[in-house]
C-alpha atoms as an extended CHARMM CRD file, in Angstrom:
* protein
*
       145  EXT
         1         1  MET       CA             -3.9550000000      -13.5590000000       14.8470000000  PROA      1               0.0000000000
         2         2  SER       CA             -1.2210000000      -11.9150000000       16.6980000000  PROA      2               0.0000000000
         3         3  LYS       CA              1.9580000000      -12.6020000000       14.5070000000  PROA      3               0.0000000000
         4         4  VAL       CA              3.0550000000      -10.8630000000       11.5410000000  PROA      4               0.0000000000
         5         5  GLU       CA              4.6380000000      -14.1970000000        9.9970000000  PROA      5               0.0000000000
         6         6  ASP       CA              0.7820000000      -15.7170000000       10.2120000000  PROA      6               0.0000000000
         7         7  PHE       CA             -0.9090000000      -12.8950000000        8.4240000000  PROA      7               0.0000000000
         8         8  LEU       CA             -0.2980000000      -14.2940000000        4.8400000000  PROA      8               0.0000000000
         9         9  THR       CA              1.1690000000      -17.5760000000        3.5990000000  PROA      9               0.0000000000
        10        10  LYS       CA              4.5340000000      -17.4960000000        1.4370000000  PROA      10              0.0000000000
        11        11  ALA       CA              2.0970000000      -18.0240000000       -1.5400000000  PROA      11              0.0000000000
        12        12  GLU       CA             -0.2840000000      -15.5000000000       -0.3110000000  PROA      12              0.0000000000
        13        13  GLU       CA              2.7790000000      -13.0340000000        0.0490000000  PROA      13              0.0000000000
        14        14  GLU       CA              3.7480000000      -13.5920000000       -3.8390000000  PROA      14              0.0000000000
        15        15  GLU       CA              0.5920000000      -13.0540000000       -5.0580000000  PROA      15              0.0000000000
        16        16  VAL       CA              0.4000000000       -9.6690000000       -3.2170000000  PROA      16              0.0000000000
        17        17  VAL       CA              4.0700000000       -8.6260000000       -4.6710000000  PROA      17              0.0000000000
        18        18  GLU       CA              2.5650000000       -9.8000000000       -8.0810000000  PROA      18              0.0000000000
        19        19  ALA       CA             -0.5160000000       -7.3400000000       -7.6010000000  PROA      19              0.0000000000
        20        20  ILE       CA              1.8210000000       -4.5410000000       -6.9390000000  PROA      20              0.0000000000
        21        21  ARG       CA              4.1880000000       -5.4010000000       -9.7540000000  PROA      21              0.0000000000
        22        22  LEU       CA              0.8250000000       -5.7200000000      -12.2200000000  PROA      22              0.0000000000
        23        23  ALA       CA             -0.6470000000       -2.5720000000      -10.6490000000  PROA      23              0.0000000000
        24        24  GLU       CA              2.5950000000       -0.3020000000      -11.4700000000  PROA      24              0.0000000000
        25        25  LYS       CA              2.5920000000       -1.5170000000      -14.8380000000  PROA      25              0.0000000000
        26        26  ASN       CA             -0.1740000000        1.0270000000      -15.3900000000  PROA      26              0.0000000000
        27        27  THR       CA              1.2910000000        4.0750000000      -13.4010000000  PROA      27              0.0000000000
        28        28  SER       CA              4.3090000000        5.7550000000      -12.2750000000  PROA      28              0.0000000000
        29        29  GLY       CA              3.0870000000        5.5410000000       -8.7840000000  PROA      29              0.0000000000
        30        30  GLU       CA              4.7880000000        3.1080000000       -6.3470000000  PROA      30              0.0000000000
        31        31  ILE       CA              2.8870000000        0.9560000000       -3.9400000000  PROA      31              0.0000000000
        32        32  ARG       CA              4.2560000000       -0.7260000000       -0.8140000000  PROA      32              0.0000000000
        33        33  VAL       CA              2.7910000000       -3.0760000000        1.7510000000  PROA      33              0.0000000000
        34        34  HSD       CA              4.2680000000       -2.8470000000        5.4130000000  PROA      34              0.0000000000
        35        35  LEU       CA              3.2030000000       -5.3810000000        7.9880000000  PROA      35              0.0000000000
        36        36  GLU       CA              3.7510000000       -5.4870000000       11.8850000000  PROA      36              0.0000000000
        37        37  LYS       CA              2.4680000000       -6.6820000000       14.7170000000  PROA      37              0.0000000000
        38        38  GLU       CA              0.8130000000       -3.8840000000       16.5030000000  PROA      38              0.0000000000
        39        39  THR       CA              1.0950000000        0.1420000000       16.7490000000  PROA      39              0.0000000000
        40        40  SER       CA              0.3410000000        2.2080000000       20.1980000000  PROA      40              0.0000000000
        41        41  ILE       CA             -0.2570000000        5.4360000000       17.8790000000  PROA      41              0.0000000000
        42        42  ALA       CA             -3.1590000000        5.9980000000       15.1470000000  PROA      42              0.0000000000
        43        43  PRO       CA             -2.5240000000        3.5840000000       12.2640000000  PROA      43              0.0000000000
        44        44  ILE       CA             -2.1060000000        6.8490000000        9.7140000000  PROA      44              0.0000000000
        45        45  GLU       CA              0.5030000000        8.2740000000       12.1750000000  PROA      45              0.0000000000
        46        46  ARG       CA              2.3490000000        5.2240000000       11.8620000000  PROA      46              0.0000000000
        47        47  ALA       CA              1.9830000000        4.6250000000        8.1570000000  PROA      47              0.0000000000
        48        48  LEU       CA              3.5070000000        8.2190000000        7.9690000000  PROA      48              0.0000000000
        49        49  GLU       CA              6.4160000000        7.0750000000        9.8660000000  PROA      49              0.0000000000
        50        50  VAL       CA              7.0470000000        3.8450000000        8.0420000000  PROA      50              0.0000000000
        51        51  PHE       CA              6.6900000000        5.6290000000        4.7130000000  PROA      51              0.0000000000
        52        52  HSD       CA              9.5780000000        8.0220000000        5.3940000000  PROA      52              0.0000000000
        53        53  GLU       CA             11.5660000000        4.9710000000        7.1080000000  PROA      53              0.0000000000
        54        54  LEU       CA             11.1740000000        3.2460000000        3.8470000000  PROA      54              0.0000000000
        55        55  LYS       CA             12.4310000000        6.5320000000        1.9610000000  PROA      55              0.0000000000
        56        56  MET       CA              9.1560000000        6.1660000000        0.0030000000  PROA      56              0.0000000000
        57        57  ASP       CA              9.1520000000       10.1880000000        0.2680000000  PROA      57              0.0000000000
        58        58  LYS       CA             12.0080000000       10.1020000000       -2.1510000000  PROA      58              0.0000000000
        59        59  THR       CA             10.1080000000        9.1050000000       -5.4330000000  PROA      59              0.0000000000
        60        60  GLN       CA             10.6610000000       11.5560000000       -8.5490000000  PROA      60              0.0000000000
        61        61  GLN       CA              7.0750000000       12.6710000000       -8.3140000000  PROA      61              0.0000000000
        62        62  ARG       CA              6.3780000000       12.0870000000       -4.6630000000  PROA      62              0.0000000000
        63        63  ASN       CA              3.6030000000        9.4650000000       -5.7420000000  PROA      63              0.0000000000
        64        64  GLY       CA              4.3450000000        6.7540000000       -3.5550000000  PROA      64              0.0000000000
        65        65  VAL       CA              1.3070000000        4.8630000000       -1.2330000000  PROA      65              0.0000000000
        66        66  ILE       CA              1.7570000000        2.8350000000        1.6580000000  PROA      66              0.0000000000
        67        67  ILE       CA             -0.7230000000        0.1300000000        2.8280000000  PROA      67              0.0000000000
        68        68  TYR       CA              0.0900000000       -0.2510000000        6.6920000000  PROA      68              0.0000000000
        69        69  VAL       CA             -1.2050000000       -2.9870000000        8.2800000000  PROA      69              0.0000000000
        70        70  ALA       CA             -1.0530000000       -3.6210000000       12.3910000000  PROA      70              0.0000000000
        71        71  VAL       CA             -1.9660000000       -7.3340000000       12.3120000000  PROA      71              0.0000000000
        72        72  LYS       CA             -2.6290000000       -7.9880000000       16.0380000000  PROA      72              0.0000000000
        73        73  SER       CA             -4.2970000000       -4.2380000000       16.6210000000  PROA      73              0.0000000000
        74        74  LYS       CA             -6.4160000000       -5.2690000000       13.6850000000  PROA      74              0.0000000000
        75        75  GLN       CA             -5.9280000000       -1.6500000000       12.0610000000  PROA      75              0.0000000000
        76        76  PHE       CA             -4.8260000000       -0.5380000000        8.5990000000  PROA      76              0.0000000000
        77        77  ALA       CA             -4.2090000000        3.0680000000        6.8320000000  PROA      77              0.0000000000
        78        78  ILE       CA             -3.2510000000        3.8930000000        3.4370000000  PROA      78              0.0000000000
        79        79  TYR       CA             -0.9430000000        7.0720000000        2.9710000000  PROA      79              0.0000000000
        80        80  GLY       CA             -0.2340000000        8.7010000000       -0.2550000000  PROA      80              0.0000000000
        81        81  ASP       CA              2.6900000000       10.9830000000       -0.8270000000  PROA      81              0.0000000000
        82        82  ALA       CA              2.3110000000       14.8020000000       -1.3660000000  PROA      82              0.0000000000
        83        83  GLY       CA              2.5080000000       14.4560000000       -4.8230000000  PROA      83              0.0000000000
        84        84  ILE       CA             -0.9350000000       12.4270000000       -4.9740000000  PROA      84              0.0000000000
        85        85  ASN       CA             -2.5230000000       14.4680000000       -2.3060000000  PROA      85              0.0000000000
        86        86  GLN       CA             -2.1750000000       17.7060000000       -4.5000000000  PROA      86              0.0000000000
        87        87  LYS       CA             -4.1890000000       16.1800000000       -7.2730000000  PROA      87              0.0000000000
        88        88  VAL       CA             -6.8840000000       14.3450000000       -5.4720000000  PROA      88              0.0000000000
        89        89  ALA       CA             -9.9190000000       14.9320000000       -3.3550000000  PROA      89              0.0000000000
        90        90  ASP       CA             -9.7000000000       14.3940000000        0.5880000000  PROA      90              0.0000000000
        91        91  ASP       CA            -11.6560000000       11.2650000000        0.3640000000  PROA      91              0.0000000000
        92        92  PHE       CA             -9.5090000000        9.8850000000       -2.2210000000  PROA      92              0.0000000000
        93        93  TRP       CA             -8.5490000000        6.7520000000       -0.4180000000  PROA      93              0.0000000000
        94        94  ASN       CA            -12.1130000000        5.7910000000        1.3320000000  PROA      94              0.0000000000
        95        95  CYS       CA            -13.2510000000        3.4560000000       -1.6630000000  PROA      95              0.0000000000
        96        96  THR       CA             -9.9620000000        1.5790000000       -1.4540000000  PROA      96              0.0000000000
        97        97  LYS       CA            -10.2180000000        1.5100000000        2.4710000000  PROA      97              0.0000000000
        98        98  ASP       CA            -13.8920000000        0.3820000000        2.1950000000  PROA      98              0.0000000000
        99        99  ILE       CA            -13.1010000000       -2.4280000000       -0.4270000000  PROA      99              0.0000000000
       100       100  MET       CA            -10.2380000000       -3.6010000000        2.0140000000  PROA      100             0.0000000000
       101       101  VAL       CA            -12.1160000000       -3.3220000000        5.3420000000  PROA      101             0.0000000000
       102       102  ASN       CA            -14.7870000000       -5.9610000000        4.1260000000  PROA      102             0.0000000000
       103       103  HSD       CA            -12.3040000000       -8.5520000000        3.0970000000  PROA      103             0.0000000000
       104       104  PHE       CA            -10.3830000000       -8.0060000000        6.4030000000  PROA      104             0.0000000000
       105       105  LYS       CA            -13.6120000000       -8.8060000000        8.3900000000  PROA      105             0.0000000000
       106       106  ASN       CA            -14.0320000000      -11.9720000000        6.4440000000  PROA      106             0.0000000000
       107       107  GLY       CA            -10.3760000000      -13.0770000000        7.3220000000  PROA      107             0.0000000000
       108       108  GLU       CA             -9.6030000000      -12.9350000000        3.6860000000  PROA      108             0.0000000000
       109       109  ASN       CA             -6.1110000000      -10.9990000000        4.0770000000  PROA      109             0.0000000000
       110       110  LYS       CA             -4.7400000000      -11.4780000000        0.7950000000  PROA      110             0.0000000000
       111       111  LEU       CA             -7.6190000000      -10.5140000000       -1.1000000000  PROA      111             0.0000000000
       112       112  ALA       CA             -8.2280000000       -7.1370000000        1.1540000000  PROA      112             0.0000000000
       113       113  LEU       CA             -4.4690000000       -6.4810000000        0.3370000000  PROA      113             0.0000000000
       114       114  VAL       CA             -4.6040000000       -7.3380000000       -3.6870000000  PROA      114             0.0000000000
       115       115  ASN       CA             -7.6280000000       -5.7450000000       -4.0690000000  PROA      115             0.0000000000
       116       116  GLY       CA             -6.4630000000       -2.7540000000       -2.3140000000  PROA      116             0.0000000000
       117       117  ILE       CA             -3.5050000000       -2.7020000000       -4.5140000000  PROA      117             0.0000000000
       118       118  PHE       CA             -5.5190000000       -3.0340000000       -7.7290000000  PROA      118             0.0000000000
       119       119  ASN       CA             -7.6320000000       -0.2410000000       -6.8430000000  PROA      119             0.0000000000
       120       120  ILE       CA             -4.8360000000        2.2380000000       -5.6100000000  PROA      120             0.0000000000
       121       121  GLY       CA             -3.2170000000        1.0640000000       -9.2600000000  PROA      121             0.0000000000
       122       122  GLU       CA             -6.3370000000        2.2780000000      -11.1090000000  PROA      122             0.0000000000
       123       123  GLN       CA             -7.0060000000        5.2730000000       -9.1170000000  PROA      123             0.0000000000
       124       124  LEU       CA             -3.1060000000        6.3810000000       -9.6910000000  PROA      124             0.0000000000
       125       125  LYS       CA             -2.9490000000        5.4910000000      -13.3890000000  PROA      125             0.0000000000
       126       126  ASN       CA             -5.4700000000        8.5440000000      -14.1570000000  PROA      126             0.0000000000
       127       127  TYR       CA             -3.1400000000       11.0520000000      -12.1400000000  PROA      127             0.0000000000
       128       128  PHE       CA              0.4940000000        9.2390000000      -13.0170000000  PROA      128             0.0000000000
       129       129  PRO       CA             -0.0380000000        7.1850000000      -16.0320000000  PROA      129             0.0000000000
       130       130  PHE       CA              3.1530000000        5.0080000000      -16.9350000000  PROA      130             0.0000000000
       131       131  GLN       CA              5.6200000000        6.4270000000      -18.9170000000  PROA      131             0.0000000000
       132       132  ASP       CA              8.1100000000        4.7160000000      -21.2750000000  PROA      132             0.0000000000
       133       133  ASP       CA             11.0250000000        6.0260000000      -19.4350000000  PROA      133             0.0000000000
       134       134  ASP       CA              9.6630000000        5.0980000000      -15.9650000000  PROA      134             0.0000000000
       135       135  LYS       CA             11.8590000000        3.1130000000      -13.4800000000  PROA      135             0.0000000000
       136       136  ASP       CA             10.6540000000        0.7430000000      -10.6720000000  PROA      136             0.0000000000
       137       137  GLU       CA             12.1310000000        3.3000000000       -7.7130000000  PROA      137             0.0000000000
       138       138  LEU       CA             10.8100000000        1.0490000000       -4.9620000000  PROA      138             0.0000000000
       139       139  SER       CA             10.9920000000       -2.3430000000       -3.9750000000  PROA      139             0.0000000000
       140       140  ASN       CA              7.6470000000       -4.4690000000       -4.4900000000  PROA      140             0.0000000000
       141       141  GLU       CA              8.4640000000       -6.6190000000       -1.5710000000  PROA      141             0.0000000000
       142       142  ILE       CA              6.3660000000       -6.6260000000        1.6870000000  PROA      142             0.0000000000
       143       143  SER       CA              8.4050000000       -5.0430000000        4.3160000000  PROA      143             0.0000000000
       144       144  LYS       CA              7.6870000000       -6.1810000000        7.8940000000  PROA      144             0.0000000000
       145       145  GLY       CA              8.2180000000       -4.5260000000       11.5830000000  PROA      145             0.0000000000
């Protein structure tokens, strides 16, 4: 699979967006998924670049998370903003990455993303619980590059 368009069907994309919406109901954190064909740099470095390009660093509590996937390169990274990283252990994202990598290896791309999103949402609600005055600060749509 080398095309971003082939990574998820339209229906699967809608399920991923719905997973983001549901996960964000429990947390003030913001979750985004970004897909692109490939990366020539380390996936975590590219995730950080995309994070800033999407202005995810502008959330009020600095609690945005991006799941970055380079489809052809078969690489992904999870990056959380400064507000999260100040509160959590260094290996905070490893359990989510482990869940996702097994699904990716089995070609279950939608499942990898949905389970990753739900896991991120569960983790974030411990540190950033949903408040009545929370606003959805970022789009839930999958961005593509």
